[in-house]
Amino acid sequence: MMIFRAKFSFGVMLLLFSAFYSEVYGQKISYEVNTFSFKKVKNVSPRSIQQDWLFQLQNLEAPFEGNSTYKSYWAEVKSEVERKYGSKSNIVNQRSVQQVYQVDTPMVVAGFEGNNYGSGVPNDNTMAISNDGIVISAINTNIIFYDTKTDSLLKTISLMAFTDTLSGVASHQYDPKVIYDYQQDKFILVYLAGSNGDATSHVIVAFSTTNNPMDDWHLYAVEGNPFNDTSWTDYPALSLSEDELFITGNLLLNGSGSWQILFKQSIIWQINKEDGYQGKDLQPQVISGIGYGDTRIRNIHPMSGGNYFLSQEMYFLSQRNFDIENDTFFLMKVGGLAHSSSHYFEMKALLADKKYGMPPNAHQPNGRKLATNDSRVLGGFYQNGHIQFVGNTVDTLTGHASFYHGIIEMTDLNKRIKLKIFSDTVLEYGYPNLSYCGTHGQSRHSIISVNYGGAAVFPGLGAFFYEADDLYSPMIRLKKGNTSIKILFGLQRWGDYSASQPKYNSVGEVWVSGTFGKKIGNLDAYGTWISALRSSVIDLPEVPQGEVMVSKVYPNPSAQTNVTIDFTLLENNDVEIQLFNSIGALIGNLYHGNAKKGRNLLSFSTQSLQAGIYYLNIKTSDNLVKMHKLTVL
């Protein structure tokens, strides 16, 4: 396995610079390391903000950051995708029922409308939920604080009001991201201030001081032009390890030209999170100049731990997001704490078994299309020796906007990435995210949320359940839109990202947030929907060493419905399943015969049973007996 790794150490001076070069597969790998220092600018308490006009100015003629040259370039790339693949909406859907629809959809635990539309475009959705059920949800205009236990809205404020009187910070504030630290029971909020043409660019980083987001936050204005080269920061992404906060972003140059001309580099900020919680000076380390061959790596997205924080390491993914088609991904790893002698950075190019590509813009019933940006990685996690990730792509079968779901086996990085492209002749997809929802060490379970729409379908929010090995559920529609989106002249913005987070103290539960079309008076606008989801599949572990079977019974209690006996065998075996009443009398022999190695499902109806307690015995030929208590309501 060819991976480049470099180590370095720091002295006491700030703004220390180091550069590194090596080769992987004959391609030069390069990166640089710098150290910065930022003082806390101020404290802000949402509780103390008395009046907030939620003011927002939106230029309806400017659907993209950048300039006319950039917009023309972007339109040409999208046109090339449509010319190459077309829109084959009249073909028969080639998706295999055996391949896709073998498991049930996720169960909806809760669902409610989130942030009110505030005239900002696009409707970027971010959300985090604490162990106590406090939700922070933000879009490009406003932040809400919501208590799910009391079903009450604690506060709604604008991004500008949260930043308040920070001097030298641009009034154009956007791209919010929020993340919950389950170890510290606190929140971190990050958003941008300033873009192309603004005099300044900053990354606003806010650390909550308690688990109550109404209390004080420590605010920092991190330099969005850290190398003083007239660049500004775009598109942040966040992750947490046990000790550090990681923020990735793209540096774009001020001026005219396409994204490729304006793009300078993508960087990784590595920050001691405890310093932020205590309001101390931040001394972040920045990894920059990340290149593979003659090309700078762009749109780097962190892969945080699935249901736990990684210790002194973090993984990142990127790819060739502007290409019409490609099969290459770049896996990066930062190891060791910032400023430590054990710190290192490594990168490897990996190939996928299918190609991704620039997605076309998605259709709406009103004929105005929804922007789908590019094919960058939009979300992912590391868990149990593998990485799962998602992003936008073109579906070459239908010519529709779609998304991919990828699996990287970390135990064999020479193995191709397994890539699933979701295909539908009616629906189009955009801006997916995902979170781990397994309940044991061997699980691969995840819930994928995604915005959807189509030429005959209003924009909405949906979710898939992934079990393992090409086993996906159908999509469940979490929130159906009641209108198309029609805010801008021409191409409409869909929202550059959606949100997903496991609820850390509720195993298997995932909270998501996304966009749906909402009628507000005569306005065809955006709505934000928040849902809590769980897997509808009992998550059985592999058979432990020394045992021949593991089993579960569900639903339990049962209300006179079908009961499923879910058992996994180490080898082929004869199995006898019997039902007894509460005093041990045999009620019935449910099954006696051979069962195959691996997972098996057997279901039976309890409609003929009276309410009470029963016992299910599962017995193998070598006299291993598993007993399950079953309650019939």
Short mmCIF file of N, CA and C in Angstrom, two decimals, residues 104 536 538 551-567 577-580 590-591 599-618 627-633:
data_model
loop_
_atom_site.label_atom_id
_atom_site.label_comp_id
_atom_site.label_asym_id
_atom_site.label_seq_id
_atom_site.Cartn_x
_atom_site.Cartn_y
_atom_site.Cartn_z
N ASP A 104 -36.94 -2.41 4.73
CA ASP A 104 -37.97 -1.40 4.96
C ASP A 104 -37.37 0.00 5.04
N SER A 536 -35.71 0.52 10.69
CA SER A 536 -36.81 -0.41 10.97
C SER A 536 -36.33 -1.85 10.98
N ILE A 538 -33.94 -4.75 12.75
CA ILE A 538 -33.19 -5.09 13.95
C ILE A 538 -31.74 -5.35 13.56
N SER A 551 -29.94 -14.22 17.79
CA SER A 551 -31.33 -14.08 17.35
C SER A 551 -32.02 -12.93 18.08
N LYS A 552 -33.06 -12.39 17.41
CA LYS A 552 -33.93 -11.38 17.99
C LYS A 552 -35.34 -11.61 17.49
N VAL A 553 -36.33 -11.07 18.26
CA VAL A 553 -37.74 -11.19 17.92
C VAL A 553 -38.34 -9.78 17.96
N TYR A 554 -39.09 -9.40 16.94
CA TYR A 554 -39.69 -8.08 16.89
C TYR A 554 -40.91 -8.08 15.97
N PRO A 555 -41.90 -7.17 16.13
CA PRO A 555 -41.99 -6.24 17.26
C PRO A 555 -42.35 -6.95 18.55
N ASN A 556 -41.89 -6.45 19.62
CA ASN A 556 -42.14 -7.04 20.93
C ASN A 556 -42.20 -5.93 21.97
N PRO A 557 -43.38 -5.61 22.50
CA PRO A 557 -44.66 -6.32 22.41
C PRO A 557 -45.27 -6.26 21.00
N SER A 558 -46.19 -7.21 20.76
CA SER A 558 -46.89 -7.30 19.49
C SER A 558 -48.37 -7.05 19.72
N ALA A 559 -48.98 -6.23 18.85
CA ALA A 559 -50.40 -5.93 18.97
C ALA A 559 -51.16 -6.71 17.90
N GLN A 560 -51.17 -8.04 18.01
CA GLN A 560 -51.86 -8.92 17.09
C GLN A 560 -51.48 -8.63 15.63
N THR A 561 -50.19 -8.62 15.41
CA THR A 561 -49.65 -8.44 14.07
C THR A 561 -48.65 -9.54 13.80
N ASN A 562 -48.00 -9.46 12.65
CA ASN A 562 -46.95 -10.43 12.36
C ASN A 562 -45.72 -10.18 13.22
N VAL A 563 -45.14 -11.24 13.75
CA VAL A 563 -43.90 -11.18 14.53
C VAL A 563 -42.80 -11.81 13.68
N THR A 564 -41.63 -11.15 13.67
CA THR A 564 -40.49 -11.65 12.91
C THR A 564 -39.45 -12.24 13.84
N ILE A 565 -38.99 -13.43 13.52
CA ILE A 565 -37.87 -14.06 14.22
C ILE A 565 -36.66 -13.90 13.31
N ASP A 566 -35.68 -13.17 13.77
CA ASP A 566 -34.50 -12.78 13.00
C ASP A 566 -33.29 -13.47 13.62
N PHE A 567 -32.71 -14.45 12.91
CA PHE A 567 -31.59 -15.18 13.49
C PHE A 567 -30.49 -15.38 12.46
N ILE A 577 -38.35 -24.26 15.83
CA ILE A 577 -38.86 -23.08 16.52
C ILE A 577 -40.24 -23.41 17.08
N GLN A 578 -40.38 -23.28 18.40
CA GLN A 578 -41.62 -23.64 19.09
C GLN A 578 -42.12 -22.46 19.92
N LEU A 579 -43.47 -22.41 20.09
CA LEU A 579 -44.10 -21.35 20.87
C LEU A 579 -44.78 -21.97 22.10
N PHE A 580 -44.47 -21.43 23.28
CA PHE A 580 -45.04 -21.91 24.54
C PHE A 580 -45.80 -20.76 25.21
N LEU A 590 -43.71 -23.91 15.11
CA LEU A 590 -43.73 -22.94 14.03
C LEU A 590 -42.88 -23.36 12.85
N TYR A 591 -41.77 -24.04 13.12
CA TYR A 591 -40.88 -24.43 12.03
C TYR A 591 -39.96 -25.55 12.51
N ARG A 599 -27.93 -14.85 7.71
CA ARG A 599 -29.13 -14.27 8.30
C ARG A 599 -30.38 -14.92 7.73
N ASN A 600 -31.36 -15.23 8.61
CA ASN A 600 -32.63 -15.84 8.23
C ASN A 600 -33.77 -15.09 8.92
N LEU A 601 -34.88 -14.97 8.22
CA LEU A 601 -36.07 -14.32 8.77
C LEU A 601 -37.25 -15.29 8.69
N LEU A 602 -37.99 -15.40 9.79
CA LEU A 602 -39.22 -16.19 9.81
C LEU A 602 -40.28 -15.35 10.49
N SER A 603 -41.47 -15.24 9.91
CA SER A 603 -42.53 -14.45 10.52
C SER A 603 -43.78 -15.30 10.69
N PHE A 604 -44.60 -14.94 11.70
CA PHE A 604 -45.86 -15.63 11.94
C PHE A 604 -46.84 -14.63 12.54
N SER A 605 -48.13 -14.92 12.42
CA SER A 605 -49.18 -14.04 12.89
C SER A 605 -49.56 -14.37 14.33
N THR A 606 -49.81 -13.33 15.13
CA THR A 606 -50.26 -13.53 16.52
C THR A 606 -51.76 -13.24 16.67
N GLN A 607 -52.48 -13.12 15.55
CA GLN A 607 -53.89 -12.74 15.63
C GLN A 607 -54.73 -13.77 16.38
N SER A 608 -54.34 -15.02 16.34
CA SER A 608 -55.12 -16.07 17.02
C SER A 608 -54.75 -16.20 18.50
N LEU A 609 -53.76 -15.45 18.96
CA LEU A 609 -53.31 -15.56 20.34
C LEU A 609 -54.03 -14.56 21.23
N GLN A 610 -54.36 -14.98 22.43
CA GLN A 610 -54.90 -14.05 23.42
C GLN A 610 -53.78 -13.20 23.98
N ALA A 611 -54.16 -12.05 24.52
CA ALA A 611 -53.15 -11.18 25.13
C ALA A 611 -52.50 -11.91 26.30
N GLY A 612 -51.18 -11.74 26.40
CA GLY A 612 -50.47 -12.41 27.49
C GLY A 612 -49.00 -12.58 27.17
N ILE A 613 -48.32 -13.41 27.99
CA ILE A 613 -46.90 -13.68 27.86
C ILE A 613 -46.69 -15.04 27.21
N TYR A 614 -45.78 -15.08 26.23
CA TYR A 614 -45.44 -16.32 25.54
C TYR A 614 -43.92 -16.43 25.45
N TYR A 615 -43.46 -17.64 25.11
CA TYR A 615 -42.03 -17.87 24.98
C TYR A 615 -41.75 -18.56 23.66
N LEU A 616 -40.78 -18.03 22.91
CA LEU A 616 -40.33 -18.62 21.66
C LEU A 616 -39.00 -19.31 21.90
N ASN A 617 -38.92 -20.58 21.57
CA ASN A 617 -37.67 -21.34 21.68
C ASN A 617 -37.12 -21.61 20.28
N ILE A 618 -35.86 -21.25 20.07
CA ILE A 618 -35.18 -21.55 18.81
C ILE A 618 -34.09 -22.55 19.14
N MET A 627 -34.06 -18.62 23.95
CA MET A 627 -35.43 -18.38 24.37
C MET A 627 -35.72 -16.88 24.35
N HIS A 628 -36.89 -16.52 23.81
CA HIS A 628 -37.31 -15.12 23.76
C HIS A 628 -38.68 -14.99 24.39
N LYS A 629 -38.82 -14.05 25.31
CA LYS A 629 -40.11 -13.73 25.92
C LYS A 629 -40.87 -12.81 24.98
N LEU A 630 -42.12 -13.17 24.64
CA LEU A 630 -42.93 -12.40 23.71
C LEU A 630 -44.21 -11.95 24.41
N THR A 631 -44.46 -10.66 24.36
CA THR A 631 -45.69 -10.11 24.94
C THR A 631 -46.66 -9.78 23.82
N VAL A 632 -47.89 -10.34 23.92
CA VAL A 632 -48.94 -10.05 22.96
C VAL A 632 -49.95 -9.15 23.64
N LEU A 633 -50.22 -7.99 23.02
CA LEU A 633 -51.14 -7.01 23.60
C LEU A 633 -52.55 -7.27 23.11
#
